[in-house]
Amino acid sequence: MTLTTIPATNDEEGGGQSHKVAPPCHPNYLPLWQKPLARQFWVKTDYGYVSSLSLRKEHRAATPADLVFDLVFVVLLNRLGRSLRAEIDDNPVNAYRDFFALFIPIWFQWFNVVGFLNRFETKDFVFAVFFVLNLISMSFVGVSAERCGSAQIREECGDFAWSIAWNRLLLIIMVVYVLYHNWQYKKQTIFYLIPDCLTTFFWFLVGFMPAGEQCCDPNEEGCPLNSCWTPFIVCWWSAIFFDFFKASMPLWFFNLKLLKSREEIMAFNLPLLVERYELFVIISIGEVVAASLASQEVAGGHTASDDDHHRMLEGDGSDEFSKETYILVALIVLEAALIKMAYFDVAEHPCPTGKNGSKRQHALARKAKTGVAWVMLHMPLNAAIVIFGSIMEPLKLHGEFNQVYANSLSFSLALIVVIIGIFDLIHGGGREQLRRISKQKRTQFRCLLVVMLAVLPFVTDWTSSPLGFVASCNVITGIEVAFTFYSFHPKAIVEERRRKREGIK
């Protein structure tokens, strides 16, 4: 294996250090084995530490393995949406509880794999086998997720826990394998392995516990159902707790002096990390688009139920859609486009490495707390988008709409607006006001939009007018997009335009 050497210099680029790193371009063949090395590292300069990525001109994009891995989560999100729809009419609180109980460990599995591959992905047979095994085990998660999320069928929850546990164990094995060849990062790796091992232990423990009808028959007198479910639920959420603890560990590395030097910390490829999180948002938005394309199969006058309906596109024009159906499809797609514009297009995304010369700093490049906040906020953001798409699908298929659906749509959109607003706040811009409207006023305006979304379901009875409710959601989201577009214009450009209008040289 040919290694790329960063030369030792005393200027601002090298910092007097030499490092060997994995080559930026992979060979065209698949070698049996290559030594797994860090994809990037910290370089000490006269003005602090910078990532070795700043010494390279090329950008490492997401690999085909990354994209294929994300496709599995397309199915997983669809399964979670179906389980939410199946339960939300009977008990909305339990439906959301079950949804997040399944969504959070799935998201954390994606989070851990993405972080690991960002630092140490190597093109060889070992990592190819890891990819295949990870793909298979995540497919098992998808098979059991929907039945575990149903209030009527809980016995699949044990299989779900087993699948997550094997995924985490596989990742731990790969981390130990990489640690053997990168012993300079032993402290941070061991700190991360502790919550990983505890999380895996609790998932295996959940897998051994009885669930659903395996506990006992609820109709049977003297059924100790609560005593059976209590340890199951405690262990389930304990596993999730240690995932959250691991995600917050960057906050403690320096505060508790666990790591004394930046060179002991594994560096991230920040542009690639941002790209991967943006791709997951695209997957979530795809669930909203899929809701507009959902079609019900009619056979012998029987309409498929929500539990067994499937998505398909009719290309022969056999379905006779009403004008309302086409309007609803347009409104759903428009909402997906507005969410995409609010997150990707009009909101500024500062370059994580600062190479574009912008005075704004990305949250990942500012401080540990802003970086952790930016990463963790993507979890509720993705969940809110998936919830919105899952509620839209029965409306498209059967015309079903009620107060619970209205509350869910408003809640999900309000959460999206809040999170996008927080992203705006945690990107740093120094003391200089770089935008036409200050952060304080932008925050106040978004709070007004959230209040509008909160009261929207109670303005009138939307049961008989679901199109009106969806259109109202479009209007509010459109106001967010238009306001953000207006408020994010650079102040210098606004001042230059004003001078031209007034004829001031």
Short mmCIF file of C-alpha atoms in Angstrom, two decimals, residues 69-479:
data_model
loop_
_atom_site.label_atom_id
_atom_site.label_comp_id
_atom_site.label_asym_id
_atom_site.label_seq_id
_atom_site.Cartn_x
_atom_site.Cartn_y
_atom_site.Cartn_z
CA PHE A 69 -26.08 1.70 3.03
CA ASP A 70 -28.40 4.72 3.04
CA LEU A 71 -30.85 2.88 0.78
CA VAL A 72 -31.50 0.41 3.59
CA PHE A 73 -32.67 3.30 5.74
CA VAL A 74 -35.15 4.29 3.05
CA VAL A 75 -36.95 1.01 3.78
CA LEU A 76 -36.49 1.37 7.54
CA LEU A 77 -38.07 4.83 7.60
CA ASN A 78 -40.96 3.55 5.50
CA ARG A 79 -41.55 0.69 7.96
CA LEU A 80 -41.50 3.08 10.91
CA GLY A 81 -43.98 5.36 9.19
CA ARG A 82 -46.34 2.45 8.57
CA SER A 83 -46.22 1.34 12.20
CA LEU A 84 -46.95 4.91 13.30
CA ARG A 85 -49.97 5.14 11.01
CA ALA A 86 -51.33 1.80 12.21
CA GLU A 87 -51.38 2.91 15.85
CA ILE A 88 -51.87 6.68 15.87
CA ASP A 89 -55.68 6.57 15.58
CA ASP A 90 -56.06 4.33 18.64
CA ASN A 91 -53.53 5.97 20.95
CA PRO A 92 -51.45 8.90 19.62
CA VAL A 93 -49.23 9.11 22.71
CA ASN A 94 -48.27 5.44 22.56
CA ALA A 95 -47.83 5.69 18.80
CA TYR A 96 -45.25 8.46 19.15
CA ARG A 97 -43.58 6.68 22.05
CA ASP A 98 -43.18 3.51 19.99
CA PHE A 99 -42.06 5.47 16.93
CA PHE A 100 -39.23 7.21 18.76
CA ALA A 101 -38.32 4.05 20.68
CA LEU A 102 -37.57 2.45 17.29
CA PHE A 103 -36.35 5.50 15.39
CA ILE A 104 -33.68 6.53 17.91
CA PRO A 105 -31.68 3.25 17.94
CA ILE A 106 -31.93 3.04 14.13
CA TRP A 107 -30.66 6.59 13.79
CA PHE A 108 -27.84 5.97 16.27
CA GLN A 109 -26.77 2.90 14.32
CA TRP A 110 -26.48 5.08 11.22
CA PHE A 111 -24.70 7.74 13.29
CA ASN A 112 -22.09 5.30 14.61
CA VAL A 113 -21.37 3.66 11.25
CA VAL A 114 -21.06 7.02 9.51
CA GLY A 115 -18.65 8.32 12.15
CA PHE A 116 -16.50 5.19 11.98
CA LEU A 117 -16.26 5.14 8.19
CA ASN A 118 -15.55 8.87 8.12
CA ARG A 119 -12.39 8.30 10.10
CA PHE A 120 -11.11 4.90 8.96
CA GLU A 121 -12.84 3.63 5.82
CA THR A 122 -10.41 1.54 3.78
CA LYS A 123 -10.99 -0.12 0.43
CA ASP A 124 -10.07 -3.74 1.07
CA PHE A 125 -11.74 -7.11 1.56
CA VAL A 126 -12.07 -6.66 5.33
CA PHE A 127 -14.15 -3.51 5.03
CA ALA A 128 -16.11 -5.04 2.14
CA VAL A 129 -17.13 -7.93 4.40
CA PHE A 130 -18.02 -5.44 7.16
CA PHE A 131 -20.24 -3.58 4.70
CA VAL A 132 -22.06 -6.76 3.62
CA LEU A 133 -22.62 -8.00 7.18
CA ASN A 134 -23.80 -4.57 8.27
CA LEU A 135 -26.19 -4.43 5.33
CA ILE A 136 -27.66 -7.85 6.16
CA SER A 137 -28.10 -7.12 9.87
CA MET A 138 -29.76 -3.76 9.16
CA SER A 139 -32.13 -5.56 6.80
CA PHE A 140 -33.10 -7.79 9.74
CA VAL A 141 -33.82 -4.60 11.69
CA GLY A 142 -36.20 -3.51 8.95
CA VAL A 143 -38.02 -6.84 8.93
CA SER A 144 -38.79 -6.66 12.66
CA ALA A 145 -39.26 -2.88 13.07
CA GLU A 146 -42.82 -2.59 11.77
CA ARG A 147 -44.23 -5.52 13.77
CA CYS A 148 -42.43 -4.36 16.90
CA GLY A 149 -43.98 -0.90 16.52
CA SER A 150 -47.52 -2.29 16.36
CA ALA A 151 -49.53 -2.29 19.58
CA GLN A 152 -51.07 -5.64 18.66
CA ILE A 153 -47.85 -7.50 17.86
CA ARG A 154 -44.86 -7.09 20.16
CA GLU A 155 -43.05 -10.40 19.91
CA GLU A 156 -40.87 -9.02 17.08
CA CYS A 157 -39.32 -6.53 19.52
CA GLY A 158 -36.92 -9.21 20.69
CA ASP A 159 -35.79 -9.80 17.11
CA PHE A 160 -35.39 -6.04 16.64
CA ALA A 161 -33.18 -5.86 19.75
CA TRP A 162 -31.12 -8.84 18.58
CA SER A 163 -30.56 -7.23 15.18
CA ILE A 164 -29.46 -3.93 16.72
CA ALA A 165 -27.20 -5.78 19.18
CA TRP A 166 -25.45 -7.74 16.42
CA ASN A 167 -24.98 -4.51 14.46
CA ARG A 168 -23.35 -2.85 17.43
CA LEU A 169 -21.18 -5.89 18.19
CA LEU A 170 -19.98 -5.95 14.60
CA LEU A 171 -19.04 -2.29 14.84
CA ILE A 172 -17.19 -2.86 18.12
CA ILE A 173 -15.15 -5.63 16.50
CA MET A 174 -14.19 -3.28 13.65
CA VAL A 175 -13.27 -0.50 16.08
CA VAL A 176 -10.97 -2.86 18.00
CA TYR A 177 -9.44 -4.01 14.72
CA VAL A 178 -8.73 -0.42 13.70
CA LEU A 179 -7.46 0.48 17.18
CA TYR A 180 -4.79 -2.21 16.91
CA HIS A 181 -3.30 -0.33 13.93
CA ASN A 182 -3.88 3.19 15.31
CA TRP A 183 -2.73 2.96 18.90
CA GLN A 184 -2.10 6.72 19.13
CA TYR A 185 -5.87 7.17 19.47
CA LYS A 186 -6.23 4.58 22.25
CA LYS A 187 -7.62 6.97 24.87
CA GLN A 188 -10.47 8.36 22.81
CA THR A 189 -11.27 4.97 21.30
CA ILE A 190 -11.46 3.29 24.71
CA PHE A 191 -13.66 6.11 26.04
CA TYR A 192 -16.02 5.54 23.11
CA LEU A 193 -15.93 1.75 23.49
CA ILE A 194 -17.22 1.87 27.08
CA PRO A 195 -20.70 3.24 26.23
CA ASP A 196 -20.69 1.14 23.04
CA CYS A 197 -20.20 -2.03 25.06
CA LEU A 198 -22.85 -1.03 27.59
CA THR A 199 -25.32 -0.25 24.81
CA THR A 200 -24.64 -3.60 23.15
CA PHE A 201 -24.98 -5.42 26.47
CA PHE A 202 -28.43 -3.91 27.10
CA TRP A 203 -29.61 -4.71 23.58
CA PHE A 204 -28.59 -8.33 24.00
CA LEU A 205 -30.31 -8.31 27.39
CA VAL A 206 -33.51 -7.02 25.77
CA GLY A 207 -33.23 -9.75 23.15
CA PHE A 208 -33.28 -12.43 25.84
CA MET A 209 -36.34 -10.98 27.57
CA PRO A 210 -39.89 -12.06 26.69
CA ALA A 211 -42.02 -9.54 24.78
CA GLY A 212 -45.64 -9.25 23.69
CA GLU A 213 -47.66 -12.42 24.02
CA GLN A 214 -44.54 -14.22 25.19
CA CYS A 215 -45.04 -12.53 28.56
CA CYS A 216 -48.52 -13.90 29.12
CA ASP A 217 -52.04 -13.63 27.86
CA PRO A 218 -53.40 -10.20 28.92
CA ASN A 219 -56.92 -11.65 29.04
CA GLU A 220 -55.79 -14.27 31.51
CA GLU A 221 -56.56 -13.51 35.14
CA GLY A 222 -53.52 -12.69 37.21
CA CYS A 223 -51.32 -11.95 34.21
CA PRO A 224 -48.21 -10.16 35.56
CA LEU A 225 -47.90 -8.05 32.39
CA ASN A 226 -46.39 -5.00 34.06
CA SER A 227 -43.78 -7.02 35.89
CA CYS A 228 -42.87 -8.60 32.57
CA TRP A 229 -42.69 -5.37 30.58
CA THR A 230 -40.96 -3.16 33.16
CA PRO A 231 -37.45 -4.68 32.93
CA PHE A 232 -37.86 -4.92 29.14
CA ILE A 233 -38.59 -1.20 28.84
CA VAL A 234 -35.91 -0.19 31.37
CA CYS A 235 -33.21 -2.09 29.49
CA TRP A 236 -34.46 -0.78 26.13
CA TRP A 237 -34.17 2.86 27.18
CA SER A 238 -30.93 2.21 29.06
CA ALA A 239 -29.37 1.19 25.76
CA ILE A 240 -30.63 4.42 24.20
CA PHE A 241 -29.32 6.44 27.16
CA PHE A 242 -25.76 5.20 26.63
CA ASP A 243 -26.03 6.11 22.95
CA PHE A 244 -26.87 9.67 23.96
CA PHE A 245 -24.04 9.60 26.48
CA LYS A 246 -21.56 8.59 23.79
CA ALA A 247 -22.78 11.32 21.45
CA SER A 248 -22.16 13.92 24.19
CA MET A 249 -18.67 12.69 25.07
CA PRO A 250 -16.83 15.38 23.02
CA LEU A 251 -18.16 17.86 25.59
CA TRP A 252 -16.23 16.10 28.38
CA PHE A 253 -12.92 15.34 26.69
CA PHE A 254 -11.34 18.68 27.57
CA ASN A 255 -13.64 19.85 30.38
CA LEU A 256 -12.68 16.81 32.46
CA LYS A 257 -9.18 16.68 30.94
CA LEU A 258 -9.74 13.16 29.66
CA LEU A 259 -7.65 14.05 26.61
CA LYS A 260 -4.82 16.49 27.15
CA SER A 261 -3.75 17.02 23.55
CA ARG A 262 -5.60 17.60 20.28
CA GLU A 263 -3.29 15.01 18.69
CA GLU A 264 -5.00 12.31 20.79
CA ILE A 265 -8.34 13.09 19.13
CA MET A 266 -9.42 11.47 15.88
CA ALA A 267 -10.20 14.15 13.31
CA PHE A 268 -13.36 14.13 11.23
CA ASN A 269 -13.66 14.83 7.55
CA LEU A 270 -16.09 17.67 8.19
CA PRO A 271 -17.22 18.29 4.57
CA LEU A 272 -17.96 14.59 4.13
CA LEU A 273 -19.72 14.44 7.51
CA VAL A 274 -21.96 17.37 6.55
CA GLU A 275 -22.68 15.71 3.20
CA ARG A 276 -23.71 12.45 4.87
CA TYR A 277 -26.14 14.17 7.25
CA GLU A 278 -27.60 16.13 4.36
CA LEU A 279 -28.11 12.87 2.45
CA PHE A 280 -30.10 11.46 5.37
CA VAL A 281 -32.30 14.56 5.28
CA ILE A 282 -32.86 13.91 1.57
CA ILE A 283 -33.91 10.34 2.41
CA SER A 284 -36.41 11.67 4.95
CA ILE A 285 -37.82 14.19 2.47
CA GLY A 286 -38.19 11.30 0.05
CA GLU A 287 -40.77 9.83 2.43
CA VAL A 288 -42.91 12.94 1.92
CA VAL A 289 -42.63 12.62 -1.86
CA ALA A 290 -43.42 8.90 -1.61
CA ALA A 291 -46.61 9.77 0.26
CA SER A 292 -47.81 11.76 -2.75
CA LEU A 293 -47.10 8.81 -5.07
CA ALA A 294 -48.64 6.13 -2.87
CA SER A 295 -51.33 4.12 -4.62
CA GLN A 296 -53.85 1.63 -3.24
CA GLU A 297 -54.46 -1.66 -4.98
CA VAL A 298 -58.04 -2.48 -5.67
CA ALA A 299 -58.96 -6.09 -6.37
CA GLY A 300 -62.50 -7.43 -6.54
CA GLY A 301 -63.88 -4.29 -4.94
CA HIS A 302 -61.64 -4.73 -1.91
CA THR A 303 -59.35 -1.91 -0.85
CA ALA A 304 -56.11 -2.93 0.80
CA SER A 305 -55.81 -1.96 4.45
CA ASP A 306 -53.06 0.16 5.91
CA ASP A 307 -51.26 -2.93 7.21
CA ASP A 308 -50.86 -4.60 3.84
CA HIS A 309 -51.02 -1.79 1.31
CA HIS A 310 -47.97 -1.25 -0.82
CA ARG A 311 -46.58 1.56 -2.86
CA MET A 312 -46.57 1.39 -6.60
CA LEU A 313 -46.74 3.72 -9.58
CA GLU A 314 -49.41 3.09 -12.17
CA GLY A 315 -48.07 3.70 -15.65
CA ASP A 316 -51.07 2.59 -17.73
CA GLY A 317 -53.39 5.35 -16.65
CA SER A 318 -55.95 2.86 -15.34
CA ASP A 319 -56.63 4.84 -12.14
CA GLU A 320 -59.17 7.60 -12.46
CA PHE A 321 -58.03 10.34 -10.14
CA SER A 322 -60.27 13.23 -9.23
CA LYS A 323 -59.17 16.83 -9.40
CA GLU A 324 -58.86 16.83 -5.60
CA THR A 325 -56.38 13.97 -5.81
CA TYR A 326 -54.16 15.86 -8.22
CA ILE A 327 -54.38 18.98 -6.08
CA LEU A 328 -53.41 16.96 -2.99
CA VAL A 329 -50.45 15.40 -4.81
CA ALA A 330 -49.28 18.87 -5.85
CA LEU A 331 -49.62 20.20 -2.30
CA ILE A 332 -47.70 17.29 -0.77
CA VAL A 333 -44.88 17.58 -3.31
CA LEU A 334 -44.84 21.35 -2.80
CA GLU A 335 -44.41 20.85 0.95
CA ALA A 336 -41.50 18.48 0.33
CA ALA A 337 -39.94 21.07 -1.99
CA LEU A 338 -40.41 23.84 0.59
CA ILE A 339 -38.79 21.75 3.33
CA LYS A 340 -35.89 21.08 0.96
CA MET A 341 -35.56 24.80 0.17
CA ALA A 342 -35.74 25.76 3.85
CA TYR A 343 -32.94 23.37 4.78
CA PHE A 344 -30.71 23.36 1.69
CA ASP A 345 -31.28 26.40 -0.50
CA VAL A 346 -32.07 29.57 1.39
CA ALA A 347 -30.37 28.84 4.72
CA GLU A 348 -26.65 29.48 4.63
CA HIS A 349 -24.35 26.51 5.08
CA PRO A 350 -20.91 27.82 6.06
CA CYS A 351 -18.02 25.76 4.74
CA PRO A 352 -16.96 23.39 7.57
CA THR A 353 -13.27 23.93 6.77
CA GLY A 354 -13.59 27.69 6.30
CA LYS A 355 -11.99 27.55 2.85
CA ASN A 356 -14.61 29.71 1.16
CA GLY A 357 -13.47 32.82 3.01
CA SER A 358 -16.83 33.35 4.70
CA LYS A 359 -16.83 35.04 8.08
CA ARG A 360 -19.52 32.62 9.20
CA GLN A 361 -18.27 29.48 10.95
CA HIS A 362 -19.99 26.14 10.68
CA ALA A 363 -21.24 24.78 14.01
CA LEU A 364 -19.00 21.71 13.62
CA ALA A 365 -15.92 23.93 13.32
CA ARG A 366 -16.76 26.29 16.19
CA LYS A 367 -16.90 24.47 19.51
CA ALA A 368 -17.60 21.01 20.81
CA LYS A 369 -21.02 22.00 22.15
CA THR A 370 -22.17 23.58 18.88
CA GLY A 371 -20.87 20.58 16.93
CA VAL A 372 -22.69 18.10 19.18
CA ALA A 373 -25.85 20.22 18.99
CA TRP A 374 -25.70 20.34 15.17
CA VAL A 375 -25.28 16.58 14.93
CA MET A 376 -27.92 15.63 17.49
CA LEU A 377 -30.54 18.04 16.16
CA HIS A 378 -30.60 16.07 12.94
CA MET A 379 -32.27 13.22 14.80
CA PRO A 380 -35.53 15.08 15.62
CA LEU A 381 -35.32 16.87 12.25
CA ASN A 382 -35.35 13.59 10.35
CA ALA A 383 -38.02 12.16 12.64
CA ALA A 384 -40.28 15.19 12.07
CA ILE A 385 -39.98 14.91 8.30
CA VAL A 386 -40.74 11.18 8.39
CA ILE A 387 -43.77 11.79 10.63
CA PHE A 388 -45.08 14.41 8.21
CA GLY A 389 -44.76 11.99 5.27
CA SER A 390 -46.30 9.08 7.15
CA ILE A 391 -49.39 11.14 8.09
CA MET A 392 -49.79 12.39 4.53
CA GLU A 393 -49.98 8.89 3.07
CA PRO A 394 -53.39 7.79 4.46
CA LEU A 395 -54.74 11.19 3.46
CA LYS A 396 -53.58 10.54 -0.10
CA LEU A 397 -54.78 6.92 -0.16
CA HIS A 398 -58.12 7.00 1.63
CA GLY A 399 -58.92 10.67 2.21
CA GLU A 400 -58.62 10.04 5.95
CA PHE A 401 -58.12 13.16 8.07
CA ASN A 402 -58.93 13.97 11.67
CA GLN A 403 -57.79 16.14 14.55
CA VAL A 404 -54.93 13.79 15.45
CA TYR A 405 -53.56 14.03 11.92
CA ALA A 406 -53.83 17.82 11.97
CA ASN A 407 -51.99 18.00 15.30
CA SER A 408 -49.27 15.67 14.03
CA LEU A 409 -48.68 17.62 10.83
CA SER A 410 -48.52 20.93 12.70
CA PHE A 411 -46.22 19.47 15.35
CA SER A 412 -43.80 18.06 12.78
CA LEU A 413 -43.64 21.28 10.74
CA ALA A 414 -43.20 23.39 13.89
CA LEU A 415 -40.32 21.13 14.96
CA ILE A 416 -38.69 21.52 11.53
CA VAL A 417 -38.93 25.33 11.76
CA VAL A 418 -37.49 25.34 15.29
CA ILE A 419 -34.53 23.14 14.36
CA ILE A 420 -33.70 25.13 11.23
CA GLY A 421 -33.80 28.23 13.40
CA ILE A 422 -31.40 26.68 15.90
CA PHE A 423 -29.03 25.77 13.06
CA ASP A 424 -29.06 29.43 12.11
CA LEU A 425 -28.13 30.41 15.67
CA ILE A 426 -25.29 27.95 16.28
CA HIS A 427 -23.40 28.84 13.09
CA GLY A 428 -20.99 31.54 14.26
CA GLY A 429 -20.54 34.94 12.60
CA GLY A 430 -18.60 36.91 15.17
CA ARG A 431 -19.84 40.24 16.49
CA GLU A 432 -20.30 41.78 13.07
CA GLN A 433 -23.85 41.64 11.75
CA LEU A 434 -23.48 39.90 8.40
CA ARG A 435 -27.18 39.67 7.55
CA ARG A 436 -29.95 42.09 6.70
CA ILE A 437 -31.98 41.02 9.74
CA SER A 438 -30.38 40.29 13.10
CA LYS A 439 -30.43 36.87 14.75
CA GLN A 440 -32.73 38.16 17.47
CA LYS A 441 -35.39 39.30 15.00
CA ARG A 442 -35.04 36.14 12.92
CA THR A 443 -35.61 34.09 16.07
CA GLN A 444 -38.65 36.14 17.03
CA PHE A 445 -40.17 35.71 13.57
CA ARG A 446 -39.67 31.95 13.66
CA CYS A 447 -41.30 31.82 17.08
CA LEU A 448 -44.30 33.55 15.50
CA LEU A 449 -44.41 30.88 12.78
CA VAL A 450 -44.30 28.14 15.42
CA VAL A 451 -47.24 29.75 17.24
CA MET A 452 -49.16 29.91 13.95
CA LEU A 453 -48.53 26.20 13.38
CA ALA A 454 -49.54 25.40 16.96
CA VAL A 455 -52.94 27.12 16.68
CA LEU A 456 -53.62 26.09 13.07
CA PRO A 457 -55.31 22.73 13.92
CA PHE A 458 -57.78 24.52 16.22
CA VAL A 459 -58.75 27.40 13.94
CA THR A 460 -61.56 25.40 12.38
CA ASP A 461 -62.75 21.85 11.84
CA TRP A 462 -60.35 20.63 9.16
CA THR A 463 -61.89 17.16 8.96
CA SER A 464 -64.05 18.17 6.03
CA SER A 465 -61.33 20.29 4.42
CA PRO A 466 -57.97 18.46 4.50
CA LEU A 467 -56.81 20.24 1.33
CA GLY A 468 -57.26 23.56 3.08
CA PHE A 469 -55.14 22.41 6.00
CA VAL A 470 -52.32 21.15 3.78
CA ALA A 471 -52.47 24.37 1.77
CA SER A 472 -52.21 26.38 5.01
CA CYS A 473 -49.13 24.36 5.96
CA ASN A 474 -47.68 25.19 2.54
CA VAL A 475 -48.29 28.89 3.10
CA ILE A 476 -46.60 28.94 6.51
CA THR A 477 -43.60 26.94 5.26
CA GLY A 478 -43.44 29.22 2.21
CA ILE A 479 -43.32 32.26 4.51
#
